[in-house]
């Protein structure tokens, strides 16, 4: 099992295809984010939602627009996965485990999931593609549902992108 050191990062971190997950970390004084990247873990000084909003802005959209588009396609469900951007024609899909502003929320990138298994009735262990594991406070059924919705969203956006690009 790979052990990755945790480094710190400046506030301009952008989610990309090398990002696997954003986990909320609550310290005595503030809320931070533990970012799981393919080859490192990074402690970011801001909340996960701040990183998601900043990344949306970087890619030329807003969190409100990405959420509204996803809700429109997925029939206005709660905890909606979002498509952050396209990288090389492939959508970067983010899956929330809870409401985006919740302290329990972890954002998992669809492309970062290798496997999931129940830790118990209310927690799920997610194996990331770099073989690290992350435990989230959500049932396996809930995570499975979120992954299924994310795949539907990815397929819809991929089809749209292919039509738009003439592929």
Coordinates of C-alpha atoms in Angstrom, one line a residue:
X1 CA 0.0 0.0 0.0
X2 CA 1.4 3.3 -1.1
X3 CA 2.0 5.9 1.7
X4 CA 2.0 9.4 0.5
X5 CA 3.3 12.4 2.5
X6 CA 0.9 15.2 3.0
X7 CA 2.2 18.5 1.6
X8 CA 0.6 21.9 1.8
X9 CA -0.5 24.0 -1.2
X10 CA -1.3 27.5 -2.0
X11 CA -4.9 28.6 -2.4
X12 CA -4.9 28.4 -6.2
X13 CA -5.3 24.6 -6.5
X14 CA -7.4 23.5 -9.4
X15 CA -9.1 20.1 -9.7
X16 CA -8.0 18.1 -12.7
X17 CA -7.8 14.6 -14.0
X18 CA -5.1 13.8 -11.5
X19 CA -7.4 14.7 -8.6
X20 CA -9.1 11.7 -7.0
X21 CA -11.0 13.2 -3.9
X22 CA -11.5 16.2 -1.7
X23 CA -12.1 15.3 2.0
X24 CA -13.3 17.8 4.6
X25 CA -11.0 18.0 7.6
X26 CA -12.1 19.9 10.7
X27 CA -9.4 21.2 12.9
X28 CA -9.8 23.2 16.2
X29 CA -9.6 26.5 14.4
X30 CA -10.9 26.0 10.8
X31 CA -12.1 23.7 8.1
X32 CA -9.6 22.5 5.6
X33 CA -9.4 20.0 2.7
X34 CA -7.3 16.9 2.3
X35 CA -6.8 16.6 -1.5
X36 CA -6.1 13.2 -2.8
X37 CA -4.1 13.5 -6.0
X38 CA -2.8 10.6 -8.1
X39 CA 0.8 10.9 -6.7
X40 CA 0.4 13.0 -3.5
X41 CA -1.9 14.2 -0.8
X42 CA -2.2 17.9 -0.2
X43 CA -3.6 19.8 2.8
X44 CA -5.5 22.8 1.4
X45 CA -6.3 25.7 3.8
X46 CA -9.9 26.2 2.5
X47 CA -13.1 24.1 2.4
X48 CA -13.7 21.6 -0.4
X49 CA -16.6 23.7 -1.8
X50 CA -14.2 26.7 -2.1
X51 CA -11.9 24.5 -4.3
X52 CA -14.8 23.2 -6.4
X53 CA -16.1 26.8 -6.9
X54 CA -12.7 28.1 -7.8
X55 CA -12.1 25.2 -10.2
X56 CA -15.5 25.8 -11.9
X57 CA -14.5 29.5 -12.3
X58 CA -11.1 28.4 -13.7
X59 CA -12.8 26.2 -16.3
X60 CA -15.1 29.1 -17.4
X61 CA -18.3 28.2 -15.6
X62 CA -19.8 28.5 -12.1
X63 CA -20.8 26.0 -9.4
X64 CA -24.4 27.2 -9.8
X65 CA -24.4 26.5 -13.5
X66 CA -22.8 23.1 -13.2
X67 CA -25.3 22.1 -10.5
X68 CA -28.3 23.5 -12.4
X69 CA -27.3 21.6 -15.5
X70 CA -26.8 18.3 -13.6
X71 CA -30.1 18.7 -11.7
X72 CA -31.9 19.4 -15.0
X73 CA -30.6 16.1 -16.5
X74 CA -30.9 14.1 -13.3
X75 CA -34.5 15.2 -12.4
X76 CA -33.6 17.7 -9.6
X77 CA -32.2 15.1 -7.2
X78 CA -30.3 16.1 -4.0
X79 CA -26.5 15.5 -3.7
X80 CA -26.2 15.8 -7.5
X81 CA -22.9 14.8 -9.1
X82 CA -21.6 17.6 -11.3
X83 CA -19.5 17.8 -14.4
X84 CA -16.7 20.2 -13.6
X85 CA -15.0 20.4 -17.0
X86 CA -13.8 18.4 -20.0
X87 CA -10.2 17.3 -20.1
X88 CA -9.1 15.8 -23.4
X89 CA -12.8 15.2 -24.3
X90 CA -13.5 13.3 -21.0
X91 CA -15.7 14.9 -18.4
X92 CA -14.4 15.4 -14.9
X93 CA -17.3 14.3 -12.8
X94 CA -17.4 15.1 -9.0
X95 CA -19.6 13.1 -6.7
X96 CA -20.7 14.6 -3.3
X97 CA -21.3 12.2 -0.5
X98 CA -23.5 14.7 1.3
X99 CA -24.9 18.2 0.7
X100 CA -22.1 20.3 -0.7
X101 CA -21.9 22.6 2.3
X102 CA -22.0 19.7 4.9
X103 CA -19.0 19.1 7.1
X104 CA -19.5 15.4 6.4
X105 CA -19.2 15.9 2.6
X106 CA -16.4 14.4 0.6
X107 CA -16.1 15.0 -3.1
X108 CA -15.0 11.9 -5.0
X109 CA -13.9 12.1 -8.6
X110 CA -15.6 9.4 -10.7
X111 CA -12.4 8.6 -12.5
X112 CA -10.7 8.2 -9.1
X113 CA -12.8 5.3 -7.9
X114 CA -11.4 1.8 -8.2
X115 CA -13.7 0.0 -5.8
X116 CA -16.1 0.5 -2.8
X117 CA -17.1 -1.7 0.1
X118 CA -19.1 -1.2 3.3
X119 CA -17.1 -0.5 6.4
X120 CA -20.3 -0.8 8.4
X121 CA -24.0 0.3 8.0
X122 CA -23.1 4.0 7.8
X123 CA -19.6 4.2 6.4
X124 CA -18.1 3.2 3.1
X125 CA -14.4 2.5 2.2
X126 CA -13.6 3.9 -1.2
X127 CA -10.5 2.5 -2.9
X128 CA -9.0 5.1 -5.1
X129 CA -7.2 4.3 -8.4
X130 CA -3.8 4.9 -6.7
X131 CA -4.8 2.2 -4.2
X132 CA -5.2 4.6 -1.3
X133 CA -8.4 4.2 0.7
X134 CA -10.7 6.9 2.0
X135 CA -13.6 6.2 4.5
X136 CA -16.7 8.3 4.0
X137 CA -19.7 8.7 6.3
X138 CA -22.3 7.4 3.9
X139 CA -23.7 3.9 3.3
X140 CA -22.5 1.7 0.5
X141 CA -26.0 1.9 -1.1
X142 CA -25.9 5.7 -1.1
X143 CA -22.4 5.8 -2.6
X144 CA -23.4 3.2 -5.2
X145 CA -26.4 5.3 -6.2
X146 CA -24.2 8.4 -6.5
X147 CA -21.8 6.5 -8.7
X148 CA -24.7 5.3 -10.9
X149 CA -25.9 8.9 -11.3
X150 CA -22.4 10.1 -12.0
X151 CA -22.1 7.5 -14.8
X152 CA -25.4 8.6 -16.3
X153 CA -24.3 12.2 -16.2
X154 CA -20.9 11.3 -17.7
X155 CA -22.5 9.5 -20.6
X156 CA -24.9 12.4 -21.3
X157 CA -22.1 14.9 -21.4
X158 CA -19.8 12.7 -23.4
X159 CA -22.6 12.2 -26.0
X160 CA -23.2 16.0 -26.1
X161 CA -19.4 16.7 -26.4
X162 CA -19.1 14.2 -29.3
X163 CA -22.1 15.8 -31.2
X164 CA -20.6 19.3 -30.5
X165 CA -17.1 18.3 -31.6
X166 CA -18.2 16.3 -34.6
X167 CA -16.5 13.2 -33.4

